[in-house]
Coordinates of C-alpha atoms in Angstrom, one line a residue:
M175 CA -7.8 -17.9 -29.7
A176 CA -8.7 -15.9 -26.8
D177 CA -12.6 -17.2 -26.9
L178 CA -10.5 -20.5 -26.4
E179 CA -8.7 -18.5 -23.7
S180 CA -12.0 -17.5 -22.2
R181 CA -13.3 -20.6 -22.5
E182 CA -10.3 -22.2 -21.2
A183 CA -10.4 -19.5 -17.8
K184 CA -14.3 -20.6 -17.0
N185 CA -13.8 -24.2 -17.1
R186 CA -10.6 -24.0 -14.4
A187 CA -12.5 -21.0 -12.8
N188 CA -12.7 -23.7 -10.2
N189 CA -9.7 -25.1 -9.7
G190 CA -7.9 -22.0 -8.4
Y191 CA -9.0 -18.9 -6.1
Y192 CA -10.7 -16.4 -6.2
Y193 CA -9.5 -12.8 -6.3
N194 CA -11.5 -10.6 -3.7
N195 CA -11.1 -6.8 -3.6
N196 CA -10.4 -5.4 0.2
N197 CA -14.1 -5.0 0.6
G198 CA -15.0 -8.1 0.6
S199 CA -17.7 -8.5 -1.5
G200 CA -17.1 -10.4 -4.5
G201 CA -14.5 -11.4 -6.4
V202 CA -13.0 -12.4 -10.3
A203 CA -11.8 -16.7 -11.0
Y204 CA -8.9 -17.0 -12.1
R205 CA -6.1 -20.5 -12.0
D206 CA -3.0 -19.2 -10.8
H207 CA 0.5 -20.7 -12.3
H208 CA 1.8 -19.5 -9.6
R209 CA 1.1 -21.6 -6.2
R210 CA 4.4 -23.8 -4.8
H211 CA 2.1 -26.7 -5.2
E212 CA 0.3 -27.6 -8.1
S213 CA -0.3 -31.0 -7.5
D214 CA -1.7 -30.3 -4.3
G215 CA -3.3 -26.8 -5.8
S216 CA -1.8 -25.3 -2.0
G217 CA -0.9 -21.0 -2.3
W218 CA 2.0 -19.3 0.3
T219 CA 1.1 -19.4 3.1
S220 CA 1.1 -16.2 4.4
W221 CA 3.9 -14.9 7.5
L222 CA 4.9 -11.8 6.1
I223 CA 1.7 -10.1 6.0
P224 CA 1.2 -10.9 10.6
A225 CA 4.2 -10.2 11.4
F226 CA 4.2 -6.9 9.2
V227 CA 1.1 -6.3 12.2
V228 CA 2.3 -7.8 15.6
A229 CA 6.1 -4.6 14.8
N230 CA 3.2 -1.9 13.8
V231 CA 1.7 -2.6 17.0
A232 CA 4.9 -3.5 18.5
V233 CA 5.8 -0.7 17.9
F234 CA 3.2 1.5 19.1
V235 CA 3.2 0.1 22.8
V236 CA 7.1 0.7 22.7
A237 CA 5.9 4.3 21.1
M238 CA 2.9 5.7 24.7
Y239 CA 5.5 3.4 26.5
V240 CA 8.3 6.8 25.6
N241 CA 5.3 9.3 25.6
N242 CA 4.5 8.1 29.3
C243 CA 1.2 10.5 29.5
P244 CA 1.6 11.5 33.2
R245 CA 4.8 12.1 33.8
N246 CA 4.7 14.7 30.1
V247 CA 1.3 16.2 30.2
V248 CA 0.4 20.1 30.0
A249 CA -1.8 21.0 32.9
Y250 CA -4.2 23.0 30.1
H251 CA -3.9 20.3 27.7
G252 CA -6.4 17.5 30.8
K253 CA -6.2 15.0 31.5
C254 CA -4.2 11.1 30.1
V255 CA -7.0 9.0 28.7
A256 CA -6.9 5.6 30.6
R257 CA -4.6 6.4 33.5
F258 CA -5.4 2.9 34.3
L259 CA -2.7 1.9 31.4
G260 CA -0.2 3.8 34.1
R261 CA 2.5 5.0 31.3
L262 CA 0.7 4.2 28.4
S263 CA -2.1 5.8 28.8
F264 CA -3.0 8.1 26.3
Q265 CA -2.9 12.2 25.6
P266 CA -5.7 13.7 25.6
L267 CA -8.6 14.5 23.8
R268 CA -8.1 17.5 23.0
E269 CA -4.6 17.2 22.0
N270 CA -5.0 14.3 20.4
P271 CA -8.9 13.2 19.5
L272 CA -6.8 9.8 18.2
L273 CA -5.5 7.9 21.7
G274 CA -2.2 7.8 21.6
P275 CA 1.2 9.1 21.5
S276 CA 1.4 13.2 21.7
S277 CA 3.7 14.7 18.2
S278 CA 6.9 15.4 20.1
T279 CA 6.7 11.7 21.1
L280 CA 6.0 10.3 17.1
E281 CA 9.0 12.9 16.2
K282 CA 11.1 11.2 18.4
L283 CA 10.6 8.4 17.5
G284 CA 11.4 9.4 14.1
G285 CA 7.8 10.6 12.7
L286 CA 8.4 12.3 9.1
S287 CA 9.0 16.1 9.5
W288 CA 10.9 17.0 6.3
V289 CA 13.1 20.2 8.1
K290 CA 15.0 16.7 9.8
V291 CA 15.3 14.9 6.6
V292 CA 16.1 18.2 4.5
H293 CA 17.7 20.3 7.1
G294 CA 19.1 17.6 9.6
H295 CA 19.8 14.8 7.3
Q296 CA 18.5 12.3 8.9
G297 CA 16.7 10.4 6.3
W298 CA 16.2 7.0 7.3
R299 CA 13.0 9.2 8.9
L300 CA 11.2 8.3 4.8
L301 CA 11.2 4.3 6.3
T302 CA 10.4 4.3 9.8
C303 CA 7.7 6.8 10.0
I304 CA 5.6 3.6 8.4
W305 CA 6.4 1.9 11.2
L306 CA 4.2 4.7 13.8
H307 CA 1.0 5.4 14.2
A308 CA -0.6 8.4 15.7
G309 CA -3.3 6.3 17.3
V310 CA -5.6 3.1 18.5
I311 CA -7.8 4.4 15.3
H312 CA -4.9 4.9 13.3
L313 CA -3.4 1.7 14.0
L314 CA -6.7 -0.2 14.0
A315 CA -8.2 0.4 10.5
N316 CA -4.4 0.1 9.4
M317 CA -3.9 -2.9 10.5
L318 CA -7.5 -3.9 9.3
S319 CA -7.3 -2.9 5.4
L320 CA -3.3 -4.4 5.7
V321 CA -4.8 -8.1 7.2
F322 CA -8.0 -8.1 4.8
I323 CA -5.8 -6.8 1.9
G324 CA -2.0 -8.4 1.7
I325 CA -2.5 -12.1 3.0
R326 CA -4.5 -12.2 0.1
L327 CA -2.1 -11.0 -1.7
E328 CA 0.4 -12.4 -0.5
Q329 CA -0.9 -16.6 -0.3
Q330 CA -1.0 -15.1 -4.3
F331 CA 2.7 -13.8 -5.3
G332 CA 4.6 -15.0 -2.0
F333 CA 6.2 -13.0 0.9
V334 CA 8.6 -11.9 -1.0
R335 CA 6.9 -9.8 -4.0
I336 CA 4.4 -8.9 -1.3
G337 CA 6.6 -8.3 1.2
A338 CA 8.8 -5.9 -1.4
I339 CA 5.8 -3.1 -3.3
Y340 CA 4.2 -3.3 0.7
L341 CA 8.1 -1.2 1.4
I342 CA 8.5 -0.2 -2.2
S343 CA 5.4 1.7 -1.9
G344 CA 5.4 3.3 2.0
F345 CA 8.9 4.9 0.6
G346 CA 7.4 6.2 -2.3
G347 CA 4.9 7.0 -0.6
T348 CA 6.9 9.2 2.6
V349 CA 8.9 10.8 -0.8
L350 CA 6.4 11.9 -2.6
S351 CA 4.4 13.4 1.1
T352 CA 7.8 14.9 2.0
L353 CA 7.8 17.1 -1.3
F354 CA 4.6 19.2 0.3
L355 CA 4.1 19.1 4.1
R356 CA 6.6 20.8 5.5
T357 CA 5.7 21.9 8.4
S358 CA 3.8 19.0 10.1
I359 CA 4.7 15.4 11.3
S360 CA 3.1 12.6 9.2
V361 CA 3.5 8.9 10.3
G362 CA 1.1 5.7 9.2
A363 CA 1.0 2.3 7.3
S364 CA -1.5 4.1 5.3
G365 CA 1.2 5.1 2.6
A366 CA 2.2 1.1 1.7
L367 CA -2.0 -0.5 1.5
F368 CA -1.9 2.2 -0.3
G369 CA 0.6 0.3 -2.6
L370 CA -1.2 -2.5 -2.3
L371 CA -4.4 -1.2 -4.1
G372 CA -2.4 -0.4 -6.9
A373 CA -1.4 -3.4 -7.5
M374 CA -4.4 -4.9 -6.8
L375 CA -5.4 -2.6 -9.7
S376 CA -2.0 -3.6 -12.1
E377 CA -2.0 -6.8 -11.3
L378 CA -5.5 -7.3 -12.6
I379 CA -4.8 -4.5 -16.0
T380 CA -1.5 -6.8 -17.0
N381 CA -3.1 -10.3 -16.2
W382 CA -6.4 -9.0 -17.9
T383 CA -6.3 -12.0 -20.4
I384 CA -6.8 -14.8 -17.4
Y385 CA -9.7 -13.3 -15.6
T386 CA -13.5 -13.7 -16.0
N387 CA -16.4 -11.0 -14.9
K388 CA -13.2 -8.5 -15.7
A389 CA -15.8 -5.2 -15.8
A390 CA -17.4 -6.2 -12.6
A391 CA -13.5 -6.8 -10.8
L392 CA -12.3 -3.0 -12.4
F393 CA -14.8 -1.2 -11.1
T394 CA -15.5 -2.6 -7.7
L395 CA -11.7 -1.7 -7.7
L396 CA -11.8 1.8 -8.8
F397 CA -15.1 2.5 -7.0
V398 CA -13.5 1.2 -3.1
I399 CA -9.7 3.2 -4.7
V400 CA -11.3 6.1 -5.4
I401 CA -13.9 5.9 -2.0
N402 CA -10.5 6.3 -0.3
L403 CA -8.6 8.6 -2.0
A404 CA -11.5 11.1 -1.4
V405 CA -11.4 10.3 2.4
G406 CA -7.3 11.4 2.2
L407 CA -8.9 14.9 1.2
L408 CA -10.4 15.5 5.1
P409 CA -8.2 17.5 7.3
H410 CA -4.9 15.9 8.7
V411 CA -4.7 13.4 6.8
D412 CA -2.3 12.8 4.6
N413 CA -3.8 11.8 0.7
F414 CA 0.0 12.9 -0.3
A415 CA 2.1 9.4 1.4
H416 CA -1.1 7.8 -0.4
I417 CA -1.3 8.8 -4.1
G418 CA 1.9 8.9 -3.5
G419 CA 1.5 4.9 -2.4
F420 CA -0.6 3.8 -5.1
L421 CA 1.4 4.9 -7.8
T422 CA 4.1 3.1 -6.9
G423 CA 2.5 0.2 -6.1
F424 CA 0.8 0.7 -9.7
L425 CA 3.7 0.6 -11.2
L426 CA 5.3 -2.0 -8.6
G427 CA 2.1 -4.2 -9.8
F428 CA 3.4 -4.5 -14.0
I429 CA 7.6 -5.2 -12.5
L430 CA 6.8 -7.3 -10.2
L431 CA 2.5 -10.0 -10.3
L432 CA 3.2 -10.5 -14.0
R433 CA 0.9 -13.8 -14.3
P434 CA 1.7 -16.6 -17.2
Q435 CA -1.0 -17.3 -19.5
F436 CA -3.6 -19.6 -19.6
G437 CA -1.4 -22.7 -21.7
W438 CA 2.1 -22.2 -20.4
A439 CA 1.5 -24.2 -17.0
E440 CA 0.8 -26.7 -19.4
R441 CA 3.0 -27.3 -21.9
R442 CA 4.4 -30.8 -20.6
D443 CA 1.0 -32.9 -20.6
I444 CA 1.0 -31.4 -25.5
P445 CA 1.7 -33.1 -27.2
A446 CA 6.1 -32.7 -29.1
D447 CA 4.2 -31.5 -32.1
V448 CA 1.9 -28.3 -30.5
R449 CA 3.7 -25.4 -30.1
V450 CA 3.5 -24.5 -26.9
K451 CA 2.7 -20.4 -25.8
S452 CA 4.8 -18.0 -24.8
K453 CA 4.7 -18.0 -20.9
H454 CA 4.0 -14.0 -21.3
K455 CA 1.7 -11.7 -23.7
A456 CA 3.7 -8.7 -25.5
Y457 CA 2.3 -6.4 -23.4
Q458 CA 2.9 -8.0 -20.4
Y459 CA 6.5 -7.3 -20.9
I460 CA 5.2 -3.9 -22.3
F461 CA 3.8 -2.7 -19.2
L462 CA 7.2 -4.1 -17.3
L463 CA 9.8 -1.9 -18.7
V464 CA 7.5 2.0 -19.4
S465 CA 6.9 1.1 -15.0
L466 CA 10.3 0.0 -14.6
A467 CA 11.4 3.9 -16.5
L468 CA 7.8 5.2 -15.1
L469 CA 9.3 4.2 -11.3
V470 CA 12.8 4.8 -11.8
A471 CA 12.1 8.0 -13.0
G472 CA 10.1 9.5 -10.5
F473 CA 12.3 8.1 -7.1
A474 CA 16.0 9.8 -9.1
V475 CA 13.5 12.9 -9.4
G476 CA 11.6 13.0 -5.8
L477 CA 14.8 12.4 -4.2
V478 CA 16.9 14.9 -5.7
M479 CA 14.0 17.4 -5.5
L480 CA 13.7 16.6 -2.1
F481 CA 17.2 16.9 -0.6
R482 CA 17.7 20.3 -2.5
G483 CA 15.3 22.0 -0.7
V484 CA 12.9 22.1 -3.3
N485 CA 9.1 23.0 -2.2
A486 CA 7.2 21.4 -4.6
N487 CA 4.3 23.3 -3.5
D488 CA 5.4 25.9 -5.7
K489 CA 6.5 24.7 -8.7
C490 CA 2.6 23.3 -8.2
R491 CA 0.2 26.1 -6.8
W492 CA -3.3 23.9 -7.0
C493 CA -1.3 20.2 -5.5
H494 CA -2.4 21.3 -2.2
Y495 CA -5.3 20.1 -2.9
L496 CA -4.7 16.8 -3.4
S497 CA -4.6 16.3 0.8
C498 CA -7.3 19.1 1.6
V499 CA -10.4 20.6 0.3
P500 CA -11.6 23.9 2.1
T501 CA -15.1 23.5 3.8
S502 CA -17.8 25.3 4.8
K503 CA -17.1 22.8 8.5
W504 CA -13.2 23.0 8.3
Q505 CA -9.3 25.7 7.1
C506 CA -6.9 23.2 5.7
D507 CA -3.9 23.7 7.8

């Protein structure tokens, strides 16, 4: 049966899409049974991811308007950058080398702060910080990644599932970040983006039998994930948000991105006396149930620890190395 399915996958691959990793190299062919219009081979139209991009850019413009560097900059920090932009000009590079607003502005607009969330009872910051960015460079890097990864996923699985993965993964990233980072402000959509990467990995695993070039796709995707997580070991990068978002998206992929096995979509075309395949394989249901249990348990434990004020660094003495590794070139905060 596995051989028949493998041959069917190869014969029909040209009728489906190509599932590319987020650096644009290579792909895995598959027949997409989740297409909305199977008659003409079209998929979903991506509109939510572009809307997310517009929303992030709009929020950044608002942040710069509120920041108003020419009026609020402290003299000893230096001069505003790009003063011709008026109140939209950036903070001095000494204060913010990413070309953006001040940390006080980010905190005012909803940046993630442990003190504000726990002692100020401002849990809404766990969501608002996802839409804020520290600067133009930060925003550009995240939005390019979002377009590159998110549009293809939305075309394949629709806006409901990809939107849910993006938002819940972003929330998962902020929860883990707040448990470990108590003295700094964190902003950015990186946790949500890592959630999409995690979902890509679990989608490949749970739908393993319908893919060709499995090993190449798996190793390429793992390489991209490892490289991105490694970048998070640099100072001033919130790798806990990356890890939390990735783990959340990885579990959500098993829950939301199941594909029917080959033969299910053609069940109307086969003779009545031929047994129809089940829609999903048994291992897919097992992955789904285990992932759902882990996701619920993880959020429950994380939120309880957070709002009780538990310092996760006391529970895990070495975990701070997951976000920054000190070297001779730099020291971690």
